């Protein structure tokens, strides 16, 4: 099975996309339990990108055990970009560009009082 216990994966969907996770249990054919540099939770295997790395952990290992195993395998969260294949985050706009723009207020033309309406 591709998603075996101890398989190091990269999340590719959700707010934790780009983070490294480890499979700690297989629930069924479509779902696994993950932990590591993400919150411990059930995850769809379609939302994971498996890497060739497999670490030795027991089934349902604690979060501390998983993180220690990742550190011993020299896998830390700062190296996560190495595992991501098609991850291109949007570049941040520089503050200098936004400060150069001058904001102008758009005003509508004022209505003039005519002498005919004053009578």
PDB file of C-alpha atoms in Angstrom:
ATOM      1  CA  UNK A   1       0.000   0.000   0.000  1.00  0.00           C
ATOM      2  CA  UNK A   2       1.302   3.440  -0.911  1.00  0.00           C
ATOM      3  CA  UNK A   3       0.016   5.124   2.245  1.00  0.00           C
ATOM      4  CA  UNK A   4       1.705   2.940   4.829  1.00  0.00           C
ATOM      5  CA  UNK A   5       2.328   3.847   8.448  1.00  0.00           C
ATOM      6  CA  UNK A   6       5.345   6.126   8.699  1.00  0.00           C
ATOM      7  CA  UNK A   7       5.079   7.515   5.149  1.00  0.00           C
ATOM      8  CA  UNK A   8       6.152  11.171   5.035  1.00  0.00           C
ATOM      9  CA  UNK A   9       3.726  13.254   2.963  1.00  0.00           C
ATOM     10  CA  UNK A  10       3.099  16.849   2.010  1.00  0.00           C
ATOM     11  CA  UNK A  11      -0.370  18.339   2.410  1.00  0.00           C
ATOM     12  CA  UNK A  12      -1.586  19.764  -0.907  1.00  0.00           C
ATOM     13  CA  UNK A  13      -5.064  20.958   0.074  1.00  0.00           C
ATOM     14  CA  UNK A  14      -6.553  23.063   2.822  1.00  0.00           C
ATOM     15  CA  UNK A  15      -5.070  25.734   5.036  1.00  0.00           C
ATOM     16  CA  UNK A  16      -2.187  23.455   6.017  1.00  0.00           C
ATOM     17  CA  UNK A  17      -1.122  22.924   2.411  1.00  0.00           C
ATOM     18  CA  UNK A  18       2.627  22.780   2.027  1.00  0.00           C
ATOM     19  CA  UNK A  19       3.214  21.331   5.497  1.00  0.00           C
ATOM     20  CA  UNK A  20       4.851  17.987   6.203  1.00  0.00           C
ATOM     21  CA  UNK A  21       2.741  15.206   7.708  1.00  0.00           C
ATOM     22  CA  UNK A  22       3.323  11.562   8.620  1.00  0.00           C
ATOM     23  CA  UNK A  23       0.764   8.777   8.192  1.00  0.00           C
ATOM     24  CA  UNK A  24       0.181   7.219  11.620  1.00  0.00           C
ATOM     25  CA  UNK A  25      -2.851   5.028  10.857  1.00  0.00           C
ATOM     26  CA  UNK A  26      -4.917   3.882   7.885  1.00  0.00           C
ATOM     27  CA  UNK A  27      -8.659   4.260   8.440  1.00  0.00           C
ATOM     28  CA  UNK A  28      -9.934   2.852   5.129  1.00  0.00           C
ATOM     29  CA  UNK A  29      -9.037   2.927   1.433  1.00  0.00           C
ATOM     30  CA  UNK A  30      -9.579   6.698   1.166  1.00  0.00           C
ATOM     31  CA  UNK A  31      -8.634   8.113   4.570  1.00  0.00           C
ATOM     32  CA  UNK A  32      -5.580   8.057   6.824  1.00  0.00           C
ATOM     33  CA  UNK A  33      -4.728   9.606  10.187  1.00  0.00           C
ATOM     34  CA  UNK A  34      -1.874  12.122   9.943  1.00  0.00           C
ATOM     35  CA  UNK A  35       0.314  13.972  12.411  1.00  0.00           C
ATOM     36  CA  UNK A  36       3.612  15.833  12.422  1.00  0.00           C
ATOM     37  CA  UNK A  37       3.937  19.480  11.462  1.00  0.00           C
ATOM     38  CA  UNK A  38       0.142  19.600  11.020  1.00  0.00           C
ATOM     39  CA  UNK A  39      -2.730  19.063  13.412  1.00  0.00           C
ATOM     40  CA  UNK A  40      -3.457  15.418  14.175  1.00  0.00           C
ATOM     41  CA  UNK A  41      -6.542  14.519  12.148  1.00  0.00           C
ATOM     42  CA  UNK A  42      -8.134  12.306   9.532  1.00  0.00           C
ATOM     43  CA  UNK A  43      -7.167  13.232   5.996  1.00  0.00           C
ATOM     44  CA  UNK A  44      -8.242  12.187   2.517  1.00  0.00           C
ATOM     45  CA  UNK A  45      -5.362  10.523   0.649  1.00  0.00           C
ATOM     46  CA  UNK A  46      -6.171  12.688  -2.385  1.00  0.00           C
ATOM     47  CA  UNK A  47      -5.082  15.700  -0.294  1.00  0.00           C
ATOM     48  CA  UNK A  48      -1.622  14.222   0.363  1.00  0.00           C
ATOM     49  CA  UNK A  49       1.457  14.058  -1.845  1.00  0.00           C
ATOM     50  CA  UNK A  50       3.549  11.070  -0.683  1.00  0.00           C
ATOM     51  CA  UNK A  51       7.330  11.348  -0.618  1.00  0.00           C
ATOM     52  CA  UNK A  52       9.742   8.414  -0.915  1.00  0.00           C
ATOM     53  CA  UNK A  53      10.671   8.788   2.767  1.00  0.00           C
ATOM     54  CA  UNK A  54       9.328   6.355   5.380  1.00  0.00           C
ATOM     55  CA  UNK A  55      10.157   6.715   9.076  1.00  0.00           C
ATOM     56  CA  UNK A  56       9.822   3.996  11.683  1.00  0.00           C
ATOM     57  CA  UNK A  57       6.954   4.750  14.048  1.00  0.00           C
ATOM     58  CA  UNK A  58       4.324   2.650  15.736  1.00  0.00           C
ATOM     59  CA  UNK A  59       0.665   2.715  14.801  1.00  0.00           C
ATOM     60  CA  UNK A  60      -1.119   5.629  16.548  1.00  0.00           C
ATOM     61  CA  UNK A  61       2.160   7.107  17.806  1.00  0.00           C
ATOM     62  CA  UNK A  62       1.888  10.270  19.884  1.00  0.00           C
ATOM     63  CA  UNK A  63       2.621  13.700  18.453  1.00  0.00           C
ATOM     64  CA  UNK A  64       5.865  13.924  20.433  1.00  0.00           C
ATOM     65  CA  UNK A  65       7.076  10.573  19.086  1.00  0.00           C
ATOM     66  CA  UNK A  66       6.276  11.600  15.514  1.00  0.00           C
ATOM     67  CA  UNK A  67       8.092  14.938  15.832  1.00  0.00           C
ATOM     68  CA  UNK A  68      11.136  13.240  17.410  1.00  0.00           C
ATOM     69  CA  UNK A  69      11.210  10.718  14.553  1.00  0.00           C
ATOM     70  CA  UNK A  70      11.039  13.562  12.007  1.00  0.00           C
ATOM     71  CA  UNK A  71      13.899  15.396  13.718  1.00  0.00           C
ATOM     72  CA  UNK A  72      15.987  12.199  13.847  1.00  0.00           C
ATOM     73  CA  UNK A  73      15.387  11.754  10.098  1.00  0.00           C
ATOM     74  CA  UNK A  74      16.604  15.363   9.525  1.00  0.00           C
ATOM     75  CA  UNK A  75      13.189  16.498   8.323  1.00  0.00           C
ATOM     76  CA  UNK A  76      12.188  19.868   9.707  1.00  0.00           C
ATOM     77  CA  UNK A  77       9.420  22.235   8.629  1.00  0.00           C
ATOM     78  CA  UNK A  78      11.849  24.665   7.009  1.00  0.00           C
ATOM     79  CA  UNK A  79      12.845  22.057   4.422  1.00  0.00           C
ATOM     80  CA  UNK A  80       9.239  21.480   3.359  1.00  0.00           C
ATOM     81  CA  UNK A  81       9.610  23.375   0.074  1.00  0.00           C
ATOM     82  CA  UNK A  82      11.986  20.654  -1.104  1.00  0.00           C
ATOM     83  CA  UNK A  83       9.127  18.126  -1.160  1.00  0.00           C
ATOM     84  CA  UNK A  84       6.573  20.282  -2.893  1.00  0.00           C
ATOM     85  CA  UNK A  85       6.344  19.722  -6.636  1.00  0.00           C
ATOM     86  CA  UNK A  86       3.938  22.347  -7.966  1.00  0.00           C
ATOM     87  CA  UNK A  87       3.701  24.760  -5.066  1.00  0.00           C
ATOM     88  CA  UNK A  88       4.031  28.364  -6.244  1.00  0.00           C
ATOM     89  CA  UNK A  89       2.778  30.789  -3.592  1.00  0.00           C
ATOM     90  CA  UNK A  90       1.732  34.250  -4.701  1.00  0.00           C
ATOM     91  CA  UNK A  91       4.380  36.902  -4.288  1.00  0.00           C
ATOM     92  CA  UNK A  92       3.657  39.657  -1.806  1.00  0.00           C
ATOM     93  CA  UNK A  93       3.325  43.174  -3.115  1.00  0.00           C
ATOM     94  CA  UNK A  94       6.001  45.496  -1.868  1.00  0.00           C
ATOM     95  CA  UNK A  95       4.979  48.356   0.385  1.00  0.00           C
ATOM     96  CA  UNK A  96       6.926  50.868  -1.714  1.00  0.00           C
ATOM     97  CA  UNK A  97       4.659  50.332  -4.701  1.00  0.00           C
ATOM     98  CA  UNK A  98       1.487  50.896  -2.720  1.00  0.00           C
ATOM     99  CA  UNK A  99       2.804  54.025  -0.967  1.00  0.00           C
ATOM    100  CA  UNK A 100       3.620  55.707  -4.298  1.00  0.00           C
ATOM    101  CA  UNK A 101       0.027  55.699  -5.415  1.00  0.00           C
ATOM    102  CA  UNK A 102      -1.791  58.898  -4.588  1.00  0.00           C
ATOM    103  CA  UNK A 103      -5.336  58.483  -3.426  1.00  0.00           C
ATOM    104  CA  UNK A 104      -7.760  61.013  -4.842  1.00  0.00           C
ATOM    105  CA  UNK A 105     -11.324  61.483  -3.806  1.00  0.00           C
ATOM    106  CA  UNK A 106     -13.882  61.295  -6.522  1.00  0.00           C
ATOM    107  CA  UNK A 107     -16.432  64.030  -6.026  1.00  0.00           C
ATOM    108  CA  UNK A 108     -19.668  64.432  -7.839  1.00  0.00           C
ATOM    109  CA  UNK A 109     -20.452  67.831  -9.356  1.00  0.00           C
ATOM    110  CA  UNK A 110     -22.334  70.123  -7.018  1.00  0.00           C
ATOM    111  CA  UNK A 111     -25.854  71.101  -7.950  1.00  0.00           C
ATOM    112  CA  UNK A 112     -26.333  74.752  -8.649  1.00  0.00           C
ATOM    113  CA  UNK A 113     -29.455  76.469  -7.489  1.00  0.00           C
ATOM    114  CA  UNK A 114     -31.308  78.057 -10.293  1.00  0.00           C
ATOM    115  CA  UNK A 115     -33.217  81.278  -9.899  1.00  0.00           C
ATOM    116  CA  UNK A 116     -36.401  79.673 -11.243  1.00  0.00           C
ATOM    117  CA  UNK A 117     -36.567  77.166  -8.372  1.00  0.00           C
ATOM    118  CA  UNK A 118     -36.034  79.852  -5.727  1.00  0.00           C
ATOM    119  CA  UNK A 119     -39.350  81.615  -6.516  1.00  0.00           C
TER     120      UNK A 119
END
